[in-house]
């Protein structure tokens, strides 16, 4: 099984990058986790939708190839990140060519507050519904970055947090298997 994951923060020291790394580490054996790189995506411009730049083509192809897609988003101003929005724009063009249609999709996020990117994830889910994915509703992954035990080396070491993350990725893998 191949799961593509998209990290919505471009920061090298992102707590959502740490969350993604923990998810990859805790994924069940036999699951191939592949990052959908978005840092090099140019800003979407409709003038280019019929002649995709290489990073956009590569990203969209991965979305088609993956059995499931996981979006890991920070919360920026009570919304999901601009890099994820831009990636979705590229993946959704041209109109009707939607690699997320019918595909198992989930969201996760971490924020330096008790709400764990909940509002940003809710808005992201709302936007994703337009493309007709099979959106996993439970369990949710709202990670409080003040309690995860992220250390200077960027690893999530808090065992309670790791247990929640492990439960989440195992549930998503099962969701993907059930909805292929």
CSV table of N, CA and C in Angstrom, one decimal:
chain,number,residue,atom,x,y,z
A,1,UNK,N,0.9,-1.2,0.0
A,1,UNK,CA,0.0,0.0,0.0
A,1,UNK,C,0.9,1.2,0.0
A,2,UNK,N,0.5,2.2,-0.8
A,2,UNK,CA,1.3,3.4,-0.9
A,2,UNK,C,0.4,4.6,-0.4
A,3,UNK,N,0.9,5.3,0.6
A,3,UNK,CA,0.2,6.5,1.1
A,3,UNK,C,1.1,7.7,0.8
A,4,UNK,N,0.6,8.7,0.1
A,4,UNK,CA,1.2,10.0,-0.1
A,4,UNK,C,0.9,10.9,1.1
A,5,UNK,N,1.9,11.6,1.6
A,5,UNK,CA,1.6,12.6,2.6
A,5,UNK,C,2.1,13.9,2.2
A,6,UNK,N,1.4,15.0,2.6
A,6,UNK,CA,1.7,16.3,2.2
A,6,UNK,C,1.9,17.1,3.4
A,7,UNK,N,3.1,17.7,3.6
A,7,UNK,CA,3.4,18.5,4.8
A,7,UNK,C,3.2,20.0,4.4
A,8,UNK,N,2.2,20.6,5.0
A,8,UNK,CA,1.8,22.0,4.7
A,8,UNK,C,2.7,23.1,5.2
A,9,UNK,N,3.7,22.8,5.9
A,9,UNK,CA,4.7,23.8,6.4
A,9,UNK,C,6.0,23.7,5.6
A,10,UNK,N,6.5,24.8,5.1
A,10,UNK,CA,7.7,24.8,4.4
A,10,UNK,C,8.9,25.1,5.4
A,11,UNK,N,8.7,25.3,6.6
A,11,UNK,CA,9.7,25.6,7.6
A,11,UNK,C,10.6,24.3,7.9
A,12,UNK,N,11.9,24.5,7.9
A,12,UNK,CA,12.8,23.4,8.2
A,12,UNK,C,12.6,22.8,9.6
A,13,UNK,N,12.2,23.7,10.5
A,13,UNK,CA,12.0,23.3,11.9
A,13,UNK,C,10.5,23.2,12.3
A,14,UNK,N,9.7,22.8,11.3
A,14,UNK,CA,8.3,22.8,11.5
A,14,UNK,C,7.9,21.7,12.5
A,15,UNK,N,7.0,22.0,13.4
A,15,UNK,CA,6.4,20.9,14.2
A,15,UNK,C,5.5,20.0,13.4
A,16,UNK,N,5.0,20.4,12.3
A,16,UNK,CA,4.2,19.5,11.5
A,16,UNK,C,5.1,18.6,10.7
A,17,UNK,N,6.3,19.0,10.4
A,17,UNK,CA,7.3,18.1,9.8
A,17,UNK,C,7.7,17.0,10.8
A,18,UNK,N,7.8,17.4,12.1
A,18,UNK,CA,8.1,16.4,13.1
A,18,UNK,C,6.9,15.5,13.2
A,19,UNK,N,5.7,16.0,13.1
A,19,UNK,CA,4.5,15.1,13.1
A,19,UNK,C,4.6,14.1,11.9
A,20,UNK,N,4.9,14.6,10.8
A,20,UNK,CA,5.0,13.7,9.6
A,20,UNK,C,6.0,12.7,9.8
A,21,UNK,N,7.2,13.0,10.3
A,21,UNK,CA,8.2,12.1,10.5
A,21,UNK,C,7.8,11.0,11.5
A,22,UNK,N,7.0,11.4,12.6
A,22,UNK,CA,6.5,10.4,13.5
A,22,UNK,C,5.5,9.5,12.9
A,23,UNK,N,4.7,10.1,12.0
A,23,UNK,CA,3.7,9.2,11.3
A,23,UNK,C,4.4,8.2,10.4
A,24,UNK,N,5.4,8.6,9.7
A,24,UNK,CA,6.1,7.7,8.8
A,24,UNK,C,6.8,6.6,9.7
A,25,UNK,N,7.4,7.0,10.8
A,25,UNK,CA,8.1,6.1,11.6
A,25,UNK,C,7.1,5.1,12.2
A,26,UNK,N,5.9,5.5,12.6
A,26,UNK,CA,4.9,4.6,13.3
A,26,UNK,C,4.0,3.9,12.3
A,27,UNK,N,4.1,4.2,11.0
A,27,UNK,CA,3.2,3.5,10.1
A,27,UNK,C,3.4,2.0,10.1
A,28,UNK,N,2.4,1.2,9.9
A,28,UNK,CA,2.5,-0.2,9.9
A,28,UNK,C,3.5,-0.7,8.9
A,29,UNK,N,4.1,-1.9,9.2
A,29,UNK,CA,5.0,-2.5,8.3
A,29,UNK,C,4.4,-2.8,7.0
A,30,UNK,N,5.1,-2.6,5.9
A,30,UNK,CA,4.5,-2.9,4.6
A,30,UNK,C,3.8,-1.7,3.9
A,31,UNK,N,3.7,-0.6,4.7
A,31,UNK,CA,3.1,0.6,4.1
A,31,UNK,C,4.2,1.5,3.6
A,32,UNK,N,4.1,1.9,2.3
A,32,UNK,CA,5.1,2.8,1.7
A,32,UNK,C,4.6,4.2,1.9
A,33,UNK,N,5.3,5.0,2.7
A,33,UNK,CA,4.9,6.4,2.9
A,33,UNK,C,5.8,7.3,2.0
A,34,UNK,N,5.2,8.1,1.1
A,34,UNK,CA,5.9,8.9,0.1
A,34,UNK,C,5.5,10.3,0.2
A,35,UNK,N,6.4,11.2,0.4
A,35,UNK,CA,6.0,12.6,0.6
A,35,UNK,C,5.7,13.3,-0.8
A,36,UNK,N,4.6,14.0,-0.8
A,36,UNK,CA,4.3,14.8,-2.0
A,36,UNK,C,4.9,16.1,-1.8
A,37,UNK,N,6.0,16.3,-2.5
A,37,UNK,CA,6.8,17.5,-2.3
A,37,UNK,C,6.1,18.8,-2.8
A,38,UNK,N,6.0,19.8,-2.0
A,38,UNK,CA,5.3,21.0,-2.4
A,38,UNK,C,6.1,22.3,-2.4
A,39,UNK,N,7.3,22.2,-1.8
A,39,UNK,CA,8.1,23.4,-1.6
A,39,UNK,C,8.5,24.0,-3.0
A,40,UNK,N,8.6,23.2,-4.0
A,40,UNK,CA,9.1,23.7,-5.3
A,40,UNK,C,7.9,24.0,-6.3
A,41,UNK,N,6.7,23.9,-5.8
A,41,UNK,CA,5.5,24.2,-6.6
A,41,UNK,C,5.5,25.7,-6.8
A,42,UNK,N,5.4,26.1,-8.1
A,42,UNK,CA,5.2,27.6,-8.3
A,42,UNK,C,3.8,27.9,-7.9
A,43,UNK,N,3.5,29.2,-7.6
A,43,UNK,CA,2.1,29.6,-7.3
A,43,UNK,C,1.3,29.2,-8.5
A,44,UNK,N,0.1,28.7,-8.2
A,44,UNK,CA,-0.8,28.2,-9.3
A,44,UNK,C,-1.2,29.4,-10.2
A,45,UNK,N,-1.1,29.2,-11.5
A,45,UNK,CA,-1.5,30.2,-12.5
A,45,UNK,C,-2.2,29.5,-13.6
A,46,UNK,N,-3.5,29.9,-13.8
A,46,UNK,CA,-4.3,29.2,-14.8
A,46,UNK,C,-3.7,29.2,-16.2
A,47,UNK,N,-2.8,30.1,-16.5
A,47,UNK,CA,-2.2,30.1,-17.8
A,47,UNK,C,-1.3,28.9,-18.0
A,48,UNK,N,-0.9,28.2,-16.9
A,48,UNK,CA,0.0,27.1,-17.0
A,48,UNK,C,-0.8,25.7,-16.8
A,49,UNK,N,-2.1,25.8,-16.6
A,49,UNK,CA,-2.7,24.5,-16.3
A,49,UNK,C,-2.7,23.4,-17.4
A,50,UNK,N,-2.5,23.8,-18.6
A,50,UNK,CA,-2.4,22.8,-19.7
A,50,UNK,C,-1.0,22.5,-20.1
A,51,UNK,N,0.0,23.2,-19.4
A,51,UNK,CA,1.4,22.9,-19.6
A,51,UNK,C,2.0,23.0,-18.2
A,52,UNK,N,1.8,21.9,-17.5
A,52,UNK,CA,2.2,21.8,-16.1
A,52,UNK,C,3.7,21.9,-15.9
A,53,UNK,N,4.2,22.7,-15.0
A,53,UNK,CA,5.6,22.7,-14.6
A,53,UNK,C,5.9,21.3,-14.0
A,54,UNK,N,7.2,20.9,-14.2
A,54,UNK,CA,7.6,19.5,-13.7
A,54,UNK,C,7.2,19.3,-12.3
A,55,UNK,N,7.5,20.2,-11.3
A,55,UNK,CA,7.1,19.8,-9.9
A,55,UNK,C,5.6,19.6,-9.7
A,56,UNK,N,4.8,20.3,-10.5
A,56,UNK,CA,3.3,20.2,-10.4
A,56,UNK,C,2.9,18.8,-11.0
A,57,UNK,N,3.5,18.5,-12.1
A,57,UNK,CA,3.2,17.2,-12.8
A,57,UNK,C,3.6,16.0,-11.9
A,58,UNK,N,4.7,16.1,-11.3
A,58,UNK,CA,5.2,15.1,-10.4
A,58,UNK,C,4.3,14.9,-9.2
A,59,UNK,N,3.9,16.1,-8.6
A,59,UNK,CA,3.0,16.0,-7.4
A,59,UNK,C,1.6,15.4,-7.8
A,60,UNK,N,1.1,15.8,-8.9
A,60,UNK,CA,-0.2,15.3,-9.3
A,60,UNK,C,-0.2,13.8,-9.7
A,61,UNK,N,0.9,13.4,-10.3
A,61,UNK,CA,1.1,12.0,-10.6
A,61,UNK,C,1.1,11.1,-9.3
A,62,UNK,N,1.8,11.6,-8.3
A,62,UNK,CA,1.9,10.9,-7.0
A,62,UNK,C,0.5,10.8,-6.4
A,63,UNK,N,-0.3,11.9,-6.5
A,63,UNK,CA,-1.7,11.8,-6.0
A,63,UNK,C,-2.5,10.8,-6.7
A,64,UNK,N,-2.3,10.6,-8.0
A,64,UNK,CA,-3.0,9.5,-8.7
A,64,UNK,C,-2.5,8.1,-8.3
A,65,UNK,N,-1.2,8.0,-8.2
A,65,UNK,CA,-0.6,6.7,-7.9
A,65,UNK,C,-0.9,6.2,-6.5
A,66,UNK,N,-1.0,7.1,-5.5
A,66,UNK,CA,-1.2,6.7,-4.1
A,66,UNK,C,-2.5,6.0,-3.9
A,67,UNK,N,-2.5,5.1,-3.0
A,67,UNK,CA,-3.7,4.4,-2.5
A,67,UNK,C,-4.5,5.3,-1.6
A,68,UNK,N,-3.8,6.2,-0.9
A,68,UNK,CA,-4.5,7.2,0.0
A,68,UNK,C,-3.6,8.4,0.2
A,69,UNK,N,-4.2,9.5,0.6
A,69,UNK,CA,-3.4,10.7,0.8
A,69,UNK,C,-3.7,11.3,2.1
A,70,UNK,N,-2.6,11.7,2.8
A,70,UNK,CA,-2.7,12.3,4.1
A,70,UNK,C,-2.2,13.8,4.0
A,71,UNK,N,-3.0,14.7,4.4
A,71,UNK,CA,-2.6,16.1,4.5
A,71,UNK,C,-2.2,16.5,5.9
A,72,UNK,N,-1.0,17.0,6.1
A,72,UNK,CA,-0.6,17.4,7.5
A,72,UNK,C,-0.4,18.9,7.4
A,73,UNK,N,-1.3,19.6,8.1
A,73,UNK,CA,-1.3,21.0,8.0
A,73,UNK,C,-1.1,21.7,9.3
A,74,UNK,N,-0.3,22.8,9.2
A,74,UNK,CA,-0.3,23.7,10.4
A,74,UNK,C,-1.6,24.6,10.3
A,75,UNK,N,-1.9,25.3,11.3
A,75,UNK,CA,-3.0,26.2,11.3
A,75,UNK,C,-2.4,27.7,11.2
A,76,UNK,N,-2.8,28.3,10.1
A,76,UNK,CA,-2.3,29.7,9.9
A,76,UNK,C,-3.6,30.6,9.9
A,77,UNK,N,-3.7,31.5,10.9
A,77,UNK,CA,-4.8,32.4,10.9
A,77,UNK,C,-6.1,31.7,10.9
A,78,UNK,N,-6.3,30.6,11.6
A,78,UNK,CA,-7.5,29.9,11.7
A,78,UNK,C,-7.9,29.2,10.3
A,79,UNK,N,-6.9,28.9,9.5
A,79,UNK,CA,-7.1,28.2,8.3
A,79,UNK,C,-5.9,27.3,8.0
A,80,UNK,N,-6.1,26.5,6.9
A,80,UNK,CA,-4.9,25.6,6.6
A,80,UNK,C,-3.9,26.5,5.8
A,81,UNK,N,-2.8,25.9,5.6
A,81,UNK,CA,-1.6,26.6,5.0
A,81,UNK,C,-1.8,26.9,3.6
A,82,UNK,N,-1.2,28.1,3.2
A,82,UNK,CA,-1.2,28.5,1.8
A,82,UNK,C,-0.4,27.4,0.9
A,83,UNK,N,0.7,26.8,1.3
A,83,UNK,CA,1.3,25.8,0.5
A,83,UNK,C,0.4,24.6,0.2
A,84,UNK,N,-0.5,24.2,1.1
A,84,UNK,CA,-1.4,23.1,0.8
A,84,UNK,C,-2.5,23.6,-0.1
A,85,UNK,N,-2.9,24.8,0.0
A,85,UNK,CA,-3.9,25.4,-0.9
A,85,UNK,C,-3.4,25.4,-2.3
A,86,UNK,N,-2.1,25.8,-2.4
A,86,UNK,CA,-1.5,25.9,-3.8
A,86,UNK,C,-1.4,24.5,-4.4
A,87,UNK,N,-1.0,23.5,-3.5
A,87,UNK,CA,-0.8,22.1,-4.0
A,87,UNK,C,-2.2,21.6,-4.5
A,88,UNK,N,-3.2,21.9,-3.8
A,88,UNK,CA,-4.6,21.4,-4.2
A,88,UNK,C,-5.0,22.1,-5.5
A,89,UNK,N,-4.6,23.3,-5.6
A,89,UNK,CA,-4.9,24.0,-6.9
A,89,UNK,C,-4.3,23.3,-8.1
A,90,UNK,N,-3.0,22.9,-7.9
A,90,UNK,CA,-2.3,22.2,-9.0
A,90,UNK,C,-2.9,20.9,-9.2
A,91,UNK,N,-3.2,20.1,-8.2
A,91,UNK,CA,-3.7,18.8,-8.3
A,91,UNK,C,-5.1,18.8,-8.9
A,92,UNK,N,-5.8,19.9,-8.8
A,92,UNK,CA,-7.2,19.9,-9.3
A,92,UNK,C,-7.4,20.5,-10.7
A,93,UNK,N,-6.3,20.7,-11.4
A,93,UNK,CA,-6.4,21.3,-12.7
A,93,UNK,C,-5.8,20.3,-13.8
A,94,UNK,N,-6.3,20.4,-15.0
A,94,UNK,CA,-7.4,21.1,-15.4
A,94,UNK,C,-8.7,20.6,-14.8
A,95,UNK,N,-9.8,21.4,-14.8
A,95,UNK,CA,-11.0,21.1,-14.2
A,95,UNK,C,-11.5,19.7,-14.5
A,96,UNK,N,-11.9,18.9,-13.5
A,96,UNK,CA,-12.4,17.6,-13.7
A,96,UNK,C,-11.3,16.5,-13.6
A,97,UNK,N,-10.1,16.8,-13.7
A,97,UNK,CA,-9.0,15.8,-13.6
A,97,UNK,C,-8.5,15.9,-12.1
A,98,UNK,N,-9.3,15.1,-11.3
A,98,UNK,CA,-9.1,15.2,-9.8
A,98,UNK,C,-8.6,13.9,-9.3
A,99,UNK,N,-7.3,13.8,-9.0
A,99,UNK,CA,-6.7,12.6,-8.4
A,99,UNK,C,-7.3,12.2,-7.1
A,100,UNK,N,-7.9,13.1,-6.4
A,100,UNK,CA,-8.5,12.8,-5.1
A,100,UNK,C,-9.9,12.3,-5.1
A,101,UNK,N,-10.5,12.3,-6.3
A,101,UNK,CA,-11.9,11.8,-6.4
A,101,UNK,C,-11.9,10.3,-6.1
A,102,UNK,N,-12.8,10.0,-5.1
A,102,UNK,CA,-12.9,8.6,-4.7
A,102,UNK,C,-11.8,8.0,-3.9
A,103,UNK,N,-10.7,8.8,-3.6
A,103,UNK,CA,-9.5,8.3,-3.0
A,103,UNK,C,-9.7,8.5,-1.5
A,104,UNK,N,-9.2,7.6,-0.7
A,104,UNK,CA,-9.2,7.7,0.8
A,104,UNK,C,-8.2,8.9,1.2
A,105,UNK,N,-8.7,9.8,2.0
A,105,UNK,CA,-8.0,11.0,2.4
A,105,UNK,C,-8.2,11.3,3.8
A,106,UNK,N,-7.2,11.8,4.5
A,106,UNK,CA,-7.3,12.1,5.9
A,106,UNK,C,-6.5,13.4,6.1
A,107,UNK,N,-6.7,14.1,7.3
A,107,UNK,CA,-6.0,15.2,7.6
A,107,UNK,C,-5.4,15.0,9.0
A,108,UNK,N,-4.3,15.7,9.3
A,108,UNK,CA,-3.7,15.7,10.7
A,108,UNK,C,-3.0,17.1,10.8
A,109,UNK,N,-2.8,17.5,12.0
A,109,UNK,CA,-2.1,18.7,12.2
A,109,UNK,C,-1.7,18.9,13.6
A,110,UNK,N,-0.7,19.8,13.8
A,110,UNK,CA,-0.1,20.1,15.1
A,110,UNK,C,0.0,21.6,15.2
A,111,UNK,N,-0.3,22.1,16.3
A,111,UNK,CA,-0.1,23.6,16.5
A,111,UNK,C,0.4,23.8,17.9
A,112,UNK,N,1.0,25.0,18.1
A,112,UNK,CA,1.5,25.3,19.5
A,112,UNK,C,0.4,25.8,20.4
A,113,UNK,N,-0.7,25.1,20.3
A,113,UNK,CA,-1.8,25.5,21.2
A,113,UNK,C,-2.7,24.2,21.5
A,114,UNK,N,-3.6,24.3,22.4
A,114,UNK,CA,-4.4,23.2,22.7
A,114,UNK,C,-5.4,22.8,21.7
A,115,UNK,N,-5.6,23.6,20.6
A,115,UNK,CA,-6.6,23.2,19.6
A,115,UNK,C,-6.0,22.3,18.5
A,116,UNK,N,-4.7,22.2,18.5
A,116,UNK,CA,-4.0,21.2,17.6
A,116,UNK,C,-4.4,21.4,16.1
A,117,UNK,N,-4.5,22.6,15.6
A,117,UNK,CA,-4.9,22.8,14.2
A,117,UNK,C,-6.3,22.4,13.8
A,118,UNK,N,-7.2,22.3,14.8
A,118,UNK,CA,-8.5,21.8,14.5
A,118,UNK,C,-9.3,22.7,13.5
A,119,UNK,N,-9.2,24.0,13.7
A,119,UNK,CA,-9.9,24.9,12.8
A,119,UNK,C,-9.4,24.8,11.4
A,120,UNK,N,-8.0,24.8,11.2
A,120,UNK,CA,-7.4,24.7,9.9
A,120,UNK,C,-7.8,23.4,9.2
A,121,UNK,N,-7.8,22.3,10.0
A,121,UNK,CA,-8.2,21.0,9.5
A,121,UNK,C,-9.6,21.0,9.0
A,122,UNK,N,-10.5,21.6,9.8
A,122,UNK,CA,-11.9,21.6,9.4
A,122,UNK,C,-12.1,22.4,8.1
A,123,UNK,N,-11.4,23.5,7.9
A,123,UNK,CA,-11.5,24.2,6.7
A,123,UNK,C,-10.9,23.4,5.5
A,124,UNK,N,-9.8,22.7,5.8
A,124,UNK,CA,-9.2,21.9,4.7
A,124,UNK,C,-10.1,20.7,4.3
A,125,UNK,N,-10.8,20.1,5.3
A,125,UNK,CA,-11.7,19.0,4.9
A,125,UNK,C,-12.9,19.6,4.1
A,126,UNK,N,-13.3,20.7,4.5
A,126,UNK,CA,-14.4,21.4,3.7
A,126,UNK,C,-14.0,21.6,2.3
A,127,UNK,N,-12.8,22.1,2.0
A,127,UNK,CA,-12.3,22.3,0.7
A,127,UNK,C,-12.1,21.0,-0.1
A,128,UNK,N,-11.6,20.0,0.6
A,128,UNK,CA,-11.4,18.7,-0.1
A,128,UNK,C,-12.7,18.0,-0.5
A,129,UNK,N,-13.8,18.2,0.2
A,129,UNK,CA,-15.0,17.6,-0.1
A,129,UNK,C,-15.5,17.9,-1.6
A,130,UNK,N,-15.1,19.0,-2.1
A,130,UNK,CA,-15.5,19.4,-3.4
A,130,UNK,C,-15.0,18.4,-4.5
A,131,UNK,N,-13.9,17.7,-4.2
A,131,UNK,CA,-13.3,16.8,-5.1
A,131,UNK,C,-13.8,15.3,-4.9
A,132,UNK,N,-14.7,15.1,-4.0
A,132,UNK,CA,-15.3,13.8,-3.8
A,132,UNK,C,-14.4,12.7,-3.3
A,133,UNK,N,-13.5,13.0,-2.3
A,133,UNK,CA,-12.7,11.9,-1.8
A,133,UNK,C,-13.5,11.1,-0.8
A,134,UNK,N,-12.9,10.0,-0.4
A,134,UNK,CA,-13.5,9.2,0.8
A,134,UNK,C,-12.7,9.8,2.0
A,135,UNK,N,-13.3,10.7,2.7
A,135,UNK,CA,-12.7,11.4,3.8
A,135,UNK,C,-12.8,10.7,5.1
A,136,UNK,N,-11.7,10.3,5.7
A,136,UNK,CA,-11.8,9.7,7.0
A,136,UNK,C,-12.2,10.7,8.1
A,137,UNK,N,-13.2,10.4,8.8
A,137,UNK,CA,-13.7,11.3,9.9
A,137,UNK,C,-13.2,11.0,11.3
A,138,UNK,N,-12.9,9.7,11.5
A,138,UNK,CA,-12.4,9.3,12.9
A,138,UNK,C,-11.3,8.2,12.7
A,139,UNK,N,-10.3,8.2,13.5
A,139,UNK,CA,-10.1,9.2,14.6
A,139,UNK,C,-9.5,10.5,14.0
A,140,UNK,N,-9.6,11.5,14.7
A,140,UNK,CA,-9.0,12.8,14.3
A,140,UNK,C,-7.6,12.9,14.9
A,141,UNK,N,-6.8,13.8,14.3
A,141,UNK,CA,-5.4,14.0,14.8
A,141,UNK,C,-5.2,15.5,15.0
A,142,UNK,N,-5.6,16.0,16.1
A,142,UNK,CA,-5.4,17.3,16.6
A,142,UNK,C,-4.3,17.3,17.6
A,143,UNK,N,-3.1,17.6,17.2
A,143,UNK,CA,-2.0,17.4,18.1
A,143,UNK,C,-1.6,18.7,18.8
A,144,UNK,N,-1.5,18.8,20.1
A,144,UNK,CA,-1.1,20.0,20.8
A,144,UNK,C,0.4,20.0,20.9
A,145,UNK,N,1.0,20.9,20.1
A,145,UNK,CA,2.4,21.0,20.0
A,145,UNK,C,3.1,21.4,21.3
A,146,UNK,N,2.4,21.9,22.3
A,146,UNK,CA,3.0,22.2,23.6
A,146,UNK,C,3.2,21.0,24.5
A,147,UNK,N,2.6,19.9,24.1
A,147,UNK,CA,2.6,18.7,24.9
A,147,UNK,C,3.2,17.5,24.2
A,148,UNK,N,3.7,17.6,23.0
A,148,UNK,CA,4.1,16.4,22.3
A,148,UNK,C,5.5,16.0,22.6
A,149,UNK,N,6.3,16.8,23.3
A,149,UNK,CA,7.6,16.4,23.6
A,149,UNK,C,8.6,16.6,22.4
A,150,UNK,N,8.3,17.6,21.6
A,150,UNK,CA,9.2,17.8,20.5
A,150,UNK,C,10.5,18.4,21.1
A,151,UNK,N,11.6,17.8,20.8
A,151,UNK,CA,12.9,18.3,21.3
A,151,UNK,C,13.6,19.0,20.3
A,152,UNK,N,14.8,19.5,20.6
A,152,UNK,CA,15.6,20.3,19.7
A,152,UNK,C,16.0,19.5,18.5
A,153,UNK,N,16.1,18.2,18.6
A,153,UNK,CA,16.4,17.4,17.4
A,153,UNK,C,15.2,17.2,16.5
A,154,UNK,N,14.0,17.7,16.9
A,154,UNK,CA,12.8,17.6,16.1
A,154,UNK,C,12.0,16.3,16.2
A,155,UNK,N,12.3,15.5,17.1
A,155,UNK,CA,11.6,14.2,17.3
A,155,UNK,C,10.5,14.4,18.3
A,156,UNK,N,9.4,13.7,18.1
A,156,UNK,CA,8.3,13.6,19.1
A,156,UNK,C,8.6,12.4,20.0
A,157,UNK,N,8.9,12.7,21.2
A,157,UNK,CA,9.3,11.7,22.1
A,157,UNK,C,8.3,11.3,23.2
A,158,UNK,N,7.3,12.2,23.4
A,158,UNK,CA,6.2,11.9,24.4
A,158,UNK,C,5.5,10.7,24.0
A,159,UNK,N,5.5,9.7,24.9
A,159,UNK,CA,4.9,8.4,24.6
A,159,UNK,C,3.4,8.4,24.4
A,160,UNK,N,2.7,9.3,25.2
A,160,UNK,CA,1.2,9.4,25.0
A,160,UNK,C,0.9,10.0,23.6
A,161,UNK,N,1.7,11.0,23.2
A,161,UNK,CA,1.5,11.5,21.8
A,161,UNK,C,1.9,10.5,20.7
A,162,UNK,N,2.9,9.7,20.9
A,162,UNK,CA,3.3,8.7,20.0
A,162,UNK,C,2.2,7.7,19.9
A,163,UNK,N,1.5,7.3,21.0
A,163,UNK,CA,0.4,6.4,21.0
A,163,UNK,C,-0.7,6.9,20.2
A,164,UNK,N,-1.1,8.2,20.3
A,164,UNK,CA,-2.2,8.8,19.5
A,164,UNK,C,-1.8,8.8,18.0
A,165,UNK,N,-0.6,9.1,17.7
A,165,UNK,CA,-0.1,9.2,16.3
A,165,UNK,C,-0.2,7.8,15.7
A,166,UNK,N,0.3,6.8,16.5
A,166,UNK,CA,0.3,5.4,16.0
A,166,UNK,C,-1.1,4.9,15.7
A,167,UNK,N,-2.0,5.2,16.7
A,167,UNK,CA,-3.4,4.8,16.5
A,167,UNK,C,-4.0,5.5,15.2
A,168,UNK,N,-3.7,6.8,15.0
A,168,UNK,CA,-4.2,7.5,13.9
A,168,UNK,C,-3.7,6.9,12.6
A,169,UNK,N,-2.4,6.6,12.4
A,169,UNK,CA,-1.9,6.1,11.1
A,169,UNK,C,-2.4,4.7,10.9
A,170,UNK,N,-2.5,3.9,12.0
A,170,UNK,CA,-3.1,2.5,11.8
A,170,UNK,C,-4.5,2.6,11.3
A,171,UNK,N,-5.3,3.5,11.9
A,171,UNK,CA,-6.7,3.7,11.5
A,171,UNK,C,-6.8,4.1,10.0
A,172,UNK,N,-5.9,5.0,9.6
A,172,UNK,CA,-5.9,5.5,8.2
A,172,UNK,C,-5.5,4.4,7.3
A,173,UNK,N,-4.5,3.6,7.6
A,173,UNK,CA,-4.1,2.5,6.8
A,173,UNK,C,-5.3,1.5,6.6
A,174,UNK,N,-6.0,1.2,7.7
A,174,UNK,CA,-7.2,0.4,7.6
A,174,UNK,C,-8.3,1.0,6.8
A,175,UNK,N,-8.5,2.3,6.9
A,175,UNK,CA,-9.5,3.0,6.1
A,175,UNK,C,-9.1,3.0,4.6
A,176,UNK,N,-7.9,3.1,4.3
A,176,UNK,CA,-7.4,3.0,2.9
A,176,UNK,C,-7.7,1.6,2.4
A,177,UNK,N,-7.4,0.6,3.2
A,177,UNK,CA,-7.6,-0.8,2.8
A,177,UNK,C,-9.1,-1.1,2.6
A,178,UNK,N,-9.9,-0.5,3.4
A,178,UNK,CA,-11.4,-0.7,3.3
A,178,UNK,C,-12.0,0.0,2.2
A,179,UNK,N,-11.3,1.1,1.7
A,179,UNK,CA,-12.0,1.9,0.7
A,179,UNK,C,-11.2,2.0,-0.6
A,180,UNK,N,-10.4,1.0,-0.9
A,180,UNK,CA,-9.7,1.0,-2.2
A,180,UNK,C,-10.7,0.7,-3.4
